[in-house]
Amino acid sequence: MSLWALVAAAALFALLGFLGSRFAAVLAAPADGTLYRGVIYTMAGVVGLHLVLTVLDFAVVRWSLPVLGLACLGIAALGLAVSGRGVAKSLHSPSFGWGDALAIFALAVFTVLAVSGWITMPDFIYHWGLKGHRFYIARGVDYPFLEHGWNWSIHPDYPNLVPELFAVTALVAGSFDVPAMLLGTAVLFALFVAACREGLIQGGADRFLQQAGTALVALSCAAFGIGYIMAGAADWNLALALAAAVPPLLRPPDRTGDFQIAVASAFAAASKIEGVPLGAFLVLVQIVRRLWASWAGGRPSLWSAVTAGLLPAAVVLPWLGRAAHHHLFQAFNSSAFELGRAGEVFAGVGEALWLPAWHGFLPVMFLPPLLLIPRRTRAFAAAATLELLFYFYVYFTTAVGSYRYFVLSNFPRLGFQLIPACLVAALVAWGARKSERPAGTL
Amino acid sequence: MLKRALVGLLVLWSGFSLLAEARRAVTSWDARAGWETRPDDWRLGSPPAARLEACLAAVRRIVPAGSTVGLATPAEPPESALFYTRWAAYLMPAEEVFKQGEAGARYVVSWRVPLAAPALAHLRPARQLPGCFLYEAARP
């Protein structure tokens, strides 16, 4: 373990957060607290980094610190161009409570264990970490490596944000230091806990529920992250993306919300294959809300569709193009819809639901259909329900040997992508004040 | 009041869950010297992974970067081969690692036991290494 590498990993996220903050004029709503602004800025910085790396790959320019430094300057300059609007002042001030203390405790416990390497997820060994190391060595996305027929098992067709972050962390640190890579997971964890806390505040939860909800998300997810050995997994990205989308989906649709949804959606789509539909669902829901609101106001506008959809499209289209060009899509990923698998699939789901590492929290992932009922959580629930349906669509269309084993091997992790945000939405629906428009929203 | 009590109980339960999982993780970390499991259950720093790492560290010193390396696990159950191969690929990121037989390899590493015919065809023994045997493809 190298202390310098750990500092480098933390510094990279701080730098990305700073770069994202250059776009504060369009990314921060008056209702957003400081912590949540930090979340959105960091995610925006990460998406910006991904776009820069994608451009470099298309231009056949090797990744290096000077090139990335120049790109950072370019991003900062672009930020200056949009900063003319001025940054909206936050209407609520941060106040520390007992739930925050418990969340920090959970984060600390998880971080120590993650950095030790002992709770590293096997998929970090099998593909995420390996890809990151290969990209670091190749100083770019190593398409010849991904193309090898024997690499079918490492999901060569997946979007590359996760290994890219590992590779850039290694570039900054000067070597591929595993604890530094795993520290990134702890950062993502901290970000999604902060996003969930904000969701509770903007959802109108009282002080007790804000603190209890923050603690609940942090403690239950840390327990799962340790018990199911999740350090280095890509599922943290999706949990973060959905949690970050909760505040703009809970408040009435607004232009800042369009940009925030765009960032969350692009972040999800760049991270993992199931993040692509998640990103699409988030954008779709936001567009429908905006159109509904603008029609109701007599001024229908498609501008929100452009705002919310452009960034995810900039992520997804190059990925689709490169993956198709290099023949990376795997035939077993899609086959005919076979309802006959239902018995095996649901047996696997039933077994997974009581997985010890979840301590009974996994059924929370099935709350989205119920959360469609309260008006306040309907937008979030629509996106989450569609994602839940997508998981099952995959189970019924992917060709594998044993569906029970297939479900058992990934269902607890898929649940993890939904559960933090679902807990927040459920607490908002169940316990928050009845006002449909929380104070401070636009 | 009832809502608060229920949410409070959930927080308590999740706190106990975290403590239980952390305790389990620390206990297994302390006992990691005895973590002798199947390769799908290996962890970073566990003895079997460390043994494979020692073998492949020696291989890396011999084979040029970018070489194609086939991994053979003749003494292991066939269903374990994929996991051994994935670990080997992770531990040799500069080389092209795959299961022996999946493609033509310049080098073959046999884990734990030497290769026997017919797997030896077109290969010549190169070196015995810690816990493994290295072979080089015979030039045509």
Coordinates of C-alpha atoms in Angstrom, one line a residue:
Chain A
M1 CA 0.0 0.0 0.0
S2 CA 1.4 3.4 -1.0
L3 CA 0.3 6.5 0.9
W4 CA 1.1 8.6 -2.1
A5 CA -1.2 6.5 -4.3
L6 CA -4.1 6.8 -1.7
V7 CA -3.5 10.6 -1.7
A8 CA -3.4 10.6 -5.5
A9 CA -6.8 8.7 -5.7
A10 CA -8.4 11.1 -3.3
A11 CA -6.9 14.1 -5.1
L12 CA -8.2 12.9 -8.4
F13 CA -11.8 12.9 -7.2
A14 CA -11.2 16.3 -5.6
L15 CA -9.9 17.6 -8.9
L16 CA -12.9 16.1 -10.8
G17 CA -15.2 17.7 -8.2
F18 CA -13.5 21.1 -8.8
L19 CA -13.8 20.7 -12.5
G20 CA -17.5 19.9 -12.2
S21 CA -18.0 22.9 -10.0
R22 CA -17.0 25.2 -12.9
F23 CA -20.4 24.3 -14.2
A24 CA -22.2 25.3 -11.0
A25 CA -24.2 27.9 -12.8
V26 CA -26.2 25.2 -14.5
L27 CA -25.8 22.3 -12.0
A28 CA -26.8 23.8 -8.7
A29 CA -30.4 24.6 -7.7
P30 CA -31.3 26.8 -4.8
A31 CA -32.8 23.8 -3.1
D32 CA -29.5 21.9 -3.2
G33 CA -27.3 21.7 -0.2
T34 CA -23.5 22.0 -0.2
L35 CA -22.9 18.3 0.1
Y36 CA -25.2 17.4 -2.8
R37 CA -23.7 20.1 -5.0
G38 CA -20.3 18.4 -4.3
V39 CA -21.9 15.1 -5.4
I40 CA -23.2 16.5 -8.7
Y41 CA -20.0 18.4 -9.4
T42 CA -17.9 15.3 -8.8
M43 CA -20.1 13.2 -11.1
A44 CA -20.0 15.9 -13.7
G45 CA -16.2 16.0 -13.5
V46 CA -16.1 12.2 -13.9
V47 CA -18.4 12.3 -16.9
G48 CA -16.2 15.1 -18.3
L49 CA -13.1 13.0 -17.8
H50 CA -14.8 10.1 -19.6
L51 CA -15.7 12.3 -22.6
V52 CA -12.1 13.6 -22.7
L53 CA -10.7 10.0 -22.7
T54 CA -13.2 9.0 -25.4
V55 CA -12.1 11.9 -27.6
L56 CA -8.4 11.0 -27.0
D57 CA -9.2 7.4 -28.0
F58 CA -10.9 8.5 -31.2
A59 CA -7.9 10.8 -31.9
V60 CA -5.5 8.0 -31.2
V61 CA -3.8 10.1 -28.5
R62 CA -2.2 8.2 -25.7
W63 CA -3.4 9.1 -22.2
S64 CA -0.8 11.0 -20.2
L65 CA -0.7 13.5 -17.4
P66 CA 0.2 16.5 -19.6
V67 CA -2.6 15.7 -22.1
L68 CA -5.1 15.2 -19.3
G69 CA -3.9 18.4 -17.6
L70 CA -4.5 20.4 -20.8
A71 CA -7.9 18.8 -21.1
C72 CA -8.7 19.8 -17.6
L73 CA -7.7 23.4 -18.4
G74 CA -10.0 23.2 -21.5
I75 CA -12.9 21.9 -19.3
A76 CA -12.3 24.7 -16.8
A77 CA -12.3 27.3 -19.6
L78 CA -15.6 25.8 -20.9
G79 CA -16.9 26.2 -17.4
L80 CA -16.1 29.8 -17.4
A81 CA -18.2 30.3 -20.5
V82 CA -21.3 29.0 -18.8
S83 CA -20.7 30.6 -15.4
G84 CA -22.1 33.9 -16.6
R85 CA -25.5 33.0 -15.0
G86 CA -24.0 33.0 -11.5
V87 CA -24.5 30.3 -9.0
A88 CA -27.8 30.0 -7.1
K89 CA -27.3 30.3 -3.3
S90 CA -28.2 27.3 -1.3
L91 CA -31.4 27.8 0.7
H92 CA -30.5 25.3 3.4
S93 CA -27.4 25.3 5.5
P94 CA -25.7 22.1 6.5
S95 CA -26.2 20.9 10.1
F96 CA -24.5 17.9 11.6
G97 CA -26.6 15.3 13.4
W98 CA -26.5 11.8 15.0
G99 CA -27.4 10.1 11.7
D100 CA -24.5 11.9 10.0
A101 CA -22.1 10.6 12.7
L102 CA -23.4 7.0 12.2
A103 CA -23.0 7.4 8.5
I104 CA -19.4 8.6 8.9
F105 CA -18.7 5.6 11.2
A106 CA -20.1 3.2 8.6
L107 CA -18.0 4.9 5.9
A108 CA -14.9 4.6 8.0
V109 CA -15.4 0.9 8.8
F110 CA -16.1 0.2 5.1
T111 CA -13.1 2.3 3.9
V112 CA -10.6 0.6 6.2
L113 CA -11.8 -2.9 5.2
A114 CA -11.9 -1.9 1.5
V115 CA -8.4 -0.5 1.4
S116 CA -7.1 -3.7 3.1
G117 CA -8.1 -5.5 -0.1
W118 CA -9.8 -8.3 1.9
I119 CA -13.3 -7.4 0.8
T120 CA -12.4 -6.9 -2.9
M121 CA -15.1 -8.1 -5.2
P122 CA -14.1 -11.0 -7.4
D123 CA -15.2 -9.0 -10.5
F124 CA -12.4 -6.5 -9.7
I125 CA -10.0 -9.4 -10.3
Y126 CA -11.8 -11.0 -13.2
H127 CA -12.4 -7.9 -15.2
W128 CA -12.8 -4.3 -13.7
G129 CA -9.3 -4.2 -12.2
L130 CA -7.7 -6.2 -15.0
K131 CA -9.2 -3.8 -17.6
G132 CA -8.1 -0.8 -15.6
H133 CA -4.5 -2.1 -15.4
R134 CA -4.5 -2.9 -19.1
F135 CA -5.8 0.5 -20.0
Y136 CA -3.1 2.0 -17.7
I137 CA -0.4 0.0 -19.5
A138 CA -1.8 0.8 -22.9
R139 CA -2.5 4.4 -22.0
G140 CA -5.9 4.1 -23.6
V141 CA -8.8 1.7 -23.9
D142 CA -7.1 -1.5 -25.0
Y143 CA -9.4 -2.6 -27.8
P144 CA -7.0 -5.3 -29.2
F145 CA -7.1 -6.8 -25.7
L146 CA -10.9 -6.6 -25.5
E147 CA -11.2 -8.1 -29.0
H148 CA -9.5 -11.4 -28.1
G149 CA -11.9 -14.3 -28.4
W150 CA -10.7 -15.7 -25.0
N151 CA -11.8 -12.5 -23.2
W152 CA -15.5 -13.2 -23.7
S153 CA -15.8 -13.7 -20.0
I154 CA -14.6 -10.2 -19.0
H155 CA -17.6 -8.4 -20.6
P156 CA -15.6 -6.7 -23.3
D157 CA -18.7 -4.9 -24.5
Y158 CA -19.3 -3.0 -21.2
P159 CA -18.9 0.8 -21.0
N160 CA -15.5 1.7 -19.8
L161 CA -15.8 4.5 -17.2
V162 CA -14.9 2.2 -14.2
P163 CA -11.6 0.9 -15.6
E164 CA -10.9 4.3 -17.0
L165 CA -11.1 5.8 -13.5
F166 CA -8.7 3.0 -12.3
A167 CA -6.3 3.8 -15.2
V168 CA -6.3 7.5 -14.6
T169 CA -5.9 7.0 -10.8
A170 CA -2.8 4.8 -11.7
L171 CA -1.5 7.5 -14.0
V172 CA -1.8 10.1 -11.3
A173 CA -0.3 7.8 -8.6
G174 CA 2.5 6.5 -11.0
S175 CA 1.6 2.9 -10.5
F176 CA -1.4 0.6 -10.3
D177 CA -1.9 0.5 -6.6
V178 CA -4.8 -1.7 -5.6
P179 CA -5.7 0.0 -2.3
A180 CA -5.8 3.3 -4.2
M181 CA -8.3 1.8 -6.6
L182 CA -10.4 0.5 -3.8
L183 CA -10.4 3.9 -2.1
G184 CA -12.4 5.0 -5.1
T185 CA -15.2 2.7 -4.0
A186 CA -15.3 4.4 -0.6
V187 CA -15.5 7.8 -2.3
L188 CA -18.5 6.6 -4.4
F189 CA -20.1 5.3 -1.2
A190 CA -19.6 8.7 0.5
L191 CA -21.1 10.4 -2.5
F192 CA -24.3 8.3 -2.6
V193 CA -24.8 8.6 1.1
A194 CA -24.6 12.4 0.7
A195 CA -27.1 12.2 -2.2
C196 CA -29.5 10.1 -0.2
R197 CA -29.3 12.7 2.7
E198 CA -30.2 15.4 0.2
G199 CA -33.1 13.4 -1.1
L200 CA -34.5 13.2 2.4
I201 CA -34.1 16.9 2.9
Q202 CA -35.6 17.9 -0.4
G203 CA -38.3 15.3 0.0
G204 CA -39.5 17.2 3.1
A205 CA -38.5 14.6 5.7
D206 CA -38.3 16.0 9.2
R207 CA -35.1 16.3 11.1
F208 CA -35.4 12.9 12.7
L209 CA -36.2 11.1 9.5
Q210 CA -33.3 12.9 7.7
Q211 CA -30.9 11.6 10.3
A212 CA -32.4 8.2 10.6
G213 CA -32.6 7.7 6.8
T214 CA -29.0 8.8 6.3
A215 CA -27.8 6.4 9.0
L216 CA -30.0 3.6 7.6
V217 CA -28.7 3.9 4.1
A218 CA -25.0 4.1 5.2
L219 CA -25.2 1.3 7.8
S220 CA -27.2 -1.2 5.7
C221 CA -25.1 -0.5 2.5
A222 CA -21.8 -0.7 4.5
A223 CA -23.0 -4.0 6.0
F224 CA -23.8 -5.4 2.5
G225 CA -20.6 -3.9 1.0
I226 CA -18.5 -5.8 3.6
G227 CA -20.5 -9.0 3.8
Y228 CA -20.9 -9.4 0.0
I229 CA -17.3 -8.2 -0.6
M230 CA -18.1 -5.3 -2.9
A231 CA -15.0 -3.2 -2.9
G232 CA -14.0 -2.4 -6.5
A233 CA -17.4 -3.3 -7.9
A234 CA -19.0 -1.1 -10.5
D235 CA -22.4 -1.3 -8.8
W236 CA -21.5 1.6 -6.6
N237 CA -21.6 3.8 -9.7
L238 CA -25.2 2.9 -10.4
A239 CA -26.3 3.2 -6.8
L240 CA -24.8 6.7 -6.9
A241 CA -26.4 7.6 -10.2
L242 CA -29.9 6.7 -9.0
A243 CA -29.4 8.3 -5.6
A244 CA -28.1 11.5 -7.2
A245 CA -31.2 11.5 -9.4
V246 CA -33.6 11.4 -6.4
P247 CA -33.5 15.2 -5.4
P248 CA -34.3 16.5 -8.9
L249 CA -37.0 13.8 -9.3
L250 CA -38.6 14.6 -6.0
R251 CA -38.9 18.4 -6.6
P252 CA -41.0 19.9 -9.4
P253 CA -39.2 19.6 -12.8
D254 CA -36.9 22.5 -13.5
R255 CA -34.0 23.4 -15.8
T256 CA -31.3 22.7 -13.2
G257 CA -33.0 19.3 -12.7
D258 CA -32.6 18.6 -16.4
F259 CA -28.9 19.1 -16.2
Q260 CA -28.6 17.1 -12.9
I261 CA -30.6 14.2 -14.5
A262 CA -28.3 14.5 -17.6
V263 CA -25.2 14.1 -15.4
A264 CA -26.7 11.2 -13.4
S265 CA -27.8 9.5 -16.5
A266 CA -24.5 9.9 -18.4
F267 CA -22.7 8.7 -15.3
A268 CA -24.8 5.6 -15.2
A269 CA -24.6 4.9 -18.9
A270 CA -20.8 5.2 -18.9
S271 CA -20.4 2.9 -15.9
K272 CA -22.1 -0.4 -16.7
I273 CA -24.3 -2.0 -19.3
E274 CA -27.4 -1.9 -17.1
G275 CA -26.6 1.8 -16.6
V276 CA -27.5 2.4 -20.2
P277 CA -31.2 1.7 -19.7
L278 CA -31.1 3.3 -16.3
G279 CA -29.8 6.5 -17.9
A280 CA -32.4 6.3 -20.6
F281 CA -35.2 5.8 -18.1
L282 CA -34.1 8.8 -16.0
V283 CA -34.0 11.0 -19.1
L284 CA -37.3 9.7 -20.3
V285 CA -39.0 10.4 -17.0
Q286 CA -37.6 13.9 -16.8
I287 CA -38.6 14.7 -20.4
V288 CA -42.2 13.5 -19.7
R289 CA -42.4 15.6 -16.5
R290 CA -41.1 18.6 -18.3
L291 CA -43.4 18.2 -21.2
W292 CA -46.4 17.6 -18.8
A293 CA -45.5 20.7 -16.9
S294 CA -45.0 22.9 -20.0
W295 CA -48.2 21.7 -21.6
A296 CA -50.0 22.4 -18.4
G297 CA -48.5 25.9 -18.5
G298 CA -49.5 26.3 -22.2
R299 CA -45.9 26.5 -23.4
P300 CA -44.8 23.1 -24.7
S301 CA -41.1 22.9 -25.2
L302 CA -38.7 20.2 -26.3
W303 CA -35.7 22.1 -24.9
S304 CA -35.6 19.9 -21.8
A305 CA -35.3 16.8 -24.0
V306 CA -32.2 18.3 -25.5
T307 CA -30.8 19.4 -22.2
A308 CA -31.4 16.1 -20.4
G309 CA -30.5 13.9 -23.4
L310 CA -27.5 15.4 -24.9
L311 CA -24.9 14.4 -22.3
P312 CA -26.0 10.7 -22.0
A313 CA -26.1 10.6 -25.8
A314 CA -22.5 11.8 -26.0
V315 CA -21.6 8.9 -23.7
V316 CA -23.7 6.2 -25.3
L317 CA -23.2 6.8 -29.0
P318 CA -19.4 6.5 -29.0
W319 CA -19.6 3.5 -26.8
L320 CA -22.1 1.8 -29.1
G321 CA -19.9 2.7 -32.2
R322 CA -16.6 1.5 -30.7
A323 CA -18.1 -1.7 -29.3
A324 CA -19.8 -2.5 -32.6
H325 CA -16.7 -1.6 -34.6
H326 CA -14.6 -4.0 -32.6
H327 CA -17.2 -6.7 -32.5
L328 CA -17.3 -6.7 -28.7
F329 CA -21.0 -7.4 -28.2
Q330 CA -21.4 -11.0 -27.0
A331 CA -24.0 -13.3 -28.7
F332 CA -25.1 -14.9 -25.4
N333 CA -26.2 -11.5 -24.1
S334 CA -29.4 -11.6 -26.1
S335 CA -31.6 -14.4 -27.2
A336 CA -35.3 -15.0 -27.5
F337 CA -37.6 -14.1 -24.6
E338 CA -38.3 -17.4 -22.9
L339 CA -41.1 -17.4 -20.3
G340 CA -40.3 -21.1 -19.5
R341 CA -37.4 -19.9 -17.4
A342 CA -39.8 -18.3 -14.9
G343 CA -39.6 -21.1 -12.4
E344 CA -35.8 -21.1 -12.3
V345 CA -35.5 -17.4 -12.3
F346 CA -38.0 -16.8 -9.5
A347 CA -36.5 -19.7 -7.5
G348 CA -33.2 -17.8 -7.7
V349 CA -34.8 -14.5 -6.7
G350 CA -36.6 -16.1 -3.8
E351 CA -33.3 -17.6 -2.6
A352 CA -31.4 -14.3 -3.1
L353 CA -33.9 -12.2 -1.2
W354 CA -32.8 -13.8 2.1
L355 CA -29.1 -13.5 1.4
P356 CA -27.4 -13.1 4.9
A357 CA -25.3 -10.1 3.7
W358 CA -28.4 -8.1 3.1
H359 CA -29.8 -8.8 6.5
G360 CA -33.4 -8.6 5.2
F361 CA -33.1 -5.3 3.3
L362 CA -33.1 -6.8 -0.3
P363 CA -36.9 -6.9 -0.7
V364 CA -36.7 -3.0 -0.5
M365 CA -35.7 -3.2 -4.2
F366 CA -39.3 -4.2 -5.0
L367 CA -40.8 -1.0 -3.5
P368 CA -40.7 1.1 -6.7
P369 CA -44.0 -0.2 -8.1
L370 CA -45.6 0.8 -4.7
L371 CA -43.9 4.1 -4.8
L372 CA -45.7 4.9 -8.0
I373 CA -48.8 5.6 -5.8
P374 CA -47.7 8.7 -3.9
R375 CA -47.4 11.7 -6.3
R376 CA -44.2 12.9 -4.7
T377 CA -42.2 9.8 -5.4
R378 CA -43.9 8.9 -8.7
A379 CA -41.2 10.2 -11.0
F380 CA -38.4 8.4 -9.2
A381 CA -40.5 5.2 -8.9
A382 CA -41.2 5.2 -12.7
A383 CA -37.5 5.2 -13.5
A384 CA -36.7 2.6 -10.8
T385 CA -39.6 0.4 -11.8
L386 CA -38.5 0.4 -15.4
E387 CA -35.0 -0.5 -14.4
L388 CA -36.3 -3.3 -12.2
L389 CA -38.3 -4.7 -15.2
F390 CA -35.2 -4.4 -17.3
Y391 CA -33.3 -6.7 -14.8
F392 CA -36.0 -9.3 -15.3
Y393 CA -36.1 -8.8 -19.1
V394 CA -32.4 -9.7 -19.1
Y395 CA -33.0 -12.9 -17.0
F396 CA -35.6 -14.0 -19.6
T397 CA -33.4 -13.2 -22.7
T398 CA -29.8 -14.1 -21.7
A399 CA -28.6 -17.5 -22.7
V400 CA -26.8 -19.1 -19.8
G401 CA -26.5 -22.7 -18.4
S402 CA -28.2 -22.3 -15.0
Y403 CA -30.7 -19.5 -14.5
R404 CA -30.9 -20.1 -10.8
Y405 CA -27.2 -19.7 -10.5
F406 CA -27.2 -16.7 -12.8
V407 CA -29.8 -14.9 -10.7
L408 CA -28.1 -15.8 -7.5
S409 CA -24.8 -14.5 -8.7
N410 CA -26.0 -11.0 -9.6
F411 CA -29.4 -10.3 -8.1
P412 CA -28.1 -9.1 -4.7
R413 CA -25.8 -6.7 -6.5
L414 CA -28.6 -5.4 -8.8
G415 CA -30.6 -4.8 -5.7
F416 CA -27.8 -2.8 -4.3
Q417 CA -28.1 -0.4 -7.3
L418 CA -31.7 0.4 -6.3
I419 CA -31.9 0.0 -2.5
P420 CA -30.3 3.3 -1.3
A421 CA -32.5 5.4 -3.5
C422 CA -35.5 3.2 -2.7
L423 CA -35.0 3.6 1.0
V424 CA -34.9 7.4 0.6
A425 CA -38.0 7.5 -1.6
A426 CA -39.9 5.1 0.7
L427 CA -39.1 7.3 3.8
V428 CA -40.2 10.4 1.9
A429 CA -43.4 8.7 0.8
W430 CA -44.1 7.3 4.2
G431 CA -42.9 9.8 6.7
A432 CA -42.3 13.2 5.1
R433 CA -44.6 16.1 5.5
K434 CA -47.6 16.1 3.1
S435 CA -46.7 19.2 1.2
E436 CA -46.2 18.3 -2.4
R437 CA -43.6 21.1 -3.0
P438 CA -40.9 21.1 -0.4
A439 CA -39.6 24.4 0.8
G440 CA -36.9 26.0 -1.3
T441 CA -37.7 24.3 -4.5
L442 CA -38.1 26.2 -7.7
Chain B
M1 CA -44.4 8.2 17.2
L2 CA -44.9 4.7 15.9
K3 CA -43.2 5.6 12.6
R4 CA -40.2 7.0 14.5
A5 CA -39.9 3.9 16.6
L6 CA -40.1 1.6 13.5
V7 CA -37.5 3.7 11.6
G8 CA -35.3 3.7 14.8
L9 CA -35.5 0.0 15.0
L10 CA -34.5 -0.3 11.4
V11 CA -31.5 1.9 12.1
L12 CA -30.6 -0.3 15.1
W13 CA -30.9 -3.4 13.0
S14 CA -28.7 -2.0 10.2
G15 CA -26.2 -1.0 12.9
F16 CA -26.0 -4.5 14.3
S17 CA -25.8 -5.8 10.7
L18 CA -22.8 -3.7 10.1
L19 CA -21.1 -4.6 13.3
A20 CA -21.7 -8.3 12.6
E21 CA -20.3 -8.1 9.0
A22 CA -17.3 -6.1 10.2
R23 CA -16.6 -8.6 12.9
R24 CA -16.8 -11.4 10.4
A25 CA -14.5 -9.7 8.0
V26 CA -11.9 -8.9 10.7
T27 CA -12.1 -12.4 12.0
S28 CA -11.6 -13.9 8.6
W29 CA -8.8 -11.4 7.9
D30 CA -7.0 -12.5 11.1
A31 CA -7.4 -16.1 10.0
R32 CA -6.5 -15.5 6.4
A33 CA -3.4 -17.8 6.7
G34 CA -5.9 -20.7 6.7
W35 CA -8.1 -19.4 3.8
E36 CA -7.6 -22.5 1.7
T37 CA -10.6 -22.4 -0.6
R38 CA -11.7 -23.0 -4.2
P39 CA -10.4 -20.3 -6.6
D40 CA -13.9 -18.7 -7.0
D41 CA -13.6 -17.9 -3.3
W42 CA -10.0 -16.6 -3.3
R43 CA -9.3 -13.2 -1.9
L44 CA -6.5 -10.7 -2.4
G45 CA -3.8 -11.7 0.2
S46 CA -5.2 -15.3 0.7
P47 CA -2.6 -18.1 0.6
P48 CA -3.7 -19.8 -2.6
A49 CA -3.8 -16.4 -4.5
A50 CA -0.3 -15.6 -3.0
R51 CA 1.0 -19.0 -4.2
L52 CA -0.2 -18.3 -7.7
E53 CA 1.2 -14.8 -7.5
A54 CA 4.6 -16.2 -6.5
C55 CA 4.5 -18.6 -9.5
L56 CA 3.5 -15.9 -12.0
A57 CA 5.9 -13.3 -10.6
A58 CA 8.7 -15.8 -11.6
V59 CA 7.0 -16.3 -15.0
R60 CA 6.9 -12.5 -15.6
R61 CA 10.6 -12.3 -15.0
I62 CA 11.2 -14.8 -17.8
V63 CA 8.6 -14.2 -20.5
P64 CA 8.7 -10.9 -22.5
A65 CA 5.8 -8.5 -21.9
G66 CA 3.0 -9.0 -24.4
S67 CA 3.7 -12.7 -24.7
T68 CA 0.8 -15.1 -25.1
V69 CA 0.6 -17.4 -22.0
G70 CA -1.7 -20.4 -21.7
L71 CA -2.5 -21.5 -18.2
A72 CA -3.0 -25.3 -17.6
T73 CA -4.5 -26.6 -14.4
P74 CA -4.4 -30.4 -14.9
A75 CA -4.6 -31.2 -11.2
E76 CA -7.7 -29.1 -10.6
P77 CA -11.4 -29.7 -11.4
P78 CA -12.2 -28.5 -14.9
E79 CA -14.9 -26.1 -13.6
S80 CA -12.2 -24.3 -11.7
A81 CA -10.1 -23.5 -14.8
L82 CA -11.8 -20.3 -15.7
F83 CA -11.2 -18.8 -12.2
Y84 CA -7.5 -19.8 -12.2
T85 CA -7.2 -18.2 -15.6
R86 CA -8.9 -15.0 -14.5
W87 CA -6.6 -14.7 -11.5
A88 CA -3.6 -15.4 -13.7
A89 CA -4.7 -12.7 -16.2
Y90 CA -5.1 -10.3 -13.3
L91 CA -1.7 -11.1 -11.9
M92 CA 0.0 -10.8 -15.4
P93 CA -1.7 -7.7 -16.8
A94 CA 1.2 -7.1 -19.3
E95 CA 0.8 -10.5 -20.9
E96 CA -2.0 -12.1 -22.9
V97 CA -3.2 -14.9 -20.6
F98 CA -5.8 -17.5 -21.5
K99 CA -6.8 -21.1 -20.7
Q100 CA -4.4 -23.5 -22.4
G101 CA -6.0 -24.7 -25.6
E102 CA -8.1 -21.6 -26.1
A103 CA -5.5 -20.2 -28.5
G104 CA -2.0 -20.8 -29.6
A105 CA 0.4 -19.8 -26.7
R106 CA 4.1 -18.9 -26.9
Y107 CA 4.4 -20.1 -23.3
V108 CA 2.4 -22.5 -21.1
V109 CA 2.3 -22.4 -17.3
S110 CA 1.2 -25.6 -15.7
W111 CA -0.1 -25.0 -12.2
R112 CA 1.2 -27.4 -9.4
V113 CA 1.9 -30.4 -11.6
P114 CA 3.9 -30.9 -14.8
L115 CA 2.1 -31.5 -18.0
A116 CA 1.8 -35.0 -19.4
A117 CA 1.2 -36.2 -23.0
P118 CA -0.7 -35.3 -25.1
A119 CA -0.7 -31.7 -23.6
L120 CA 3.0 -31.7 -24.0
A121 CA 2.9 -32.0 -27.8
H122 CA 4.7 -29.0 -29.4
L123 CA 6.0 -27.8 -26.0
R124 CA 9.4 -28.1 -24.4
P125 CA 10.0 -27.7 -20.7
A126 CA 11.6 -24.3 -19.9
R127 CA 11.8 -24.0 -16.1
Q128 CA 10.4 -25.3 -12.8
L129 CA 9.1 -22.3 -10.9
P130 CA 7.6 -21.9 -7.4
G131 CA 4.5 -24.0 -7.5
C132 CA 4.3 -24.3 -11.3
F133 CA 6.1 -25.4 -14.5
L134 CA 6.9 -23.2 -17.4
Y135 CA 6.9 -24.5 -21.0
E136 CA 7.8 -22.8 -24.2
A137 CA 6.2 -23.6 -27.6
A138 CA 8.6 -25.6 -29.7
R139 CA 9.5 -23.6 -32.8
P140 CA 8.1 -25.2 -36.0

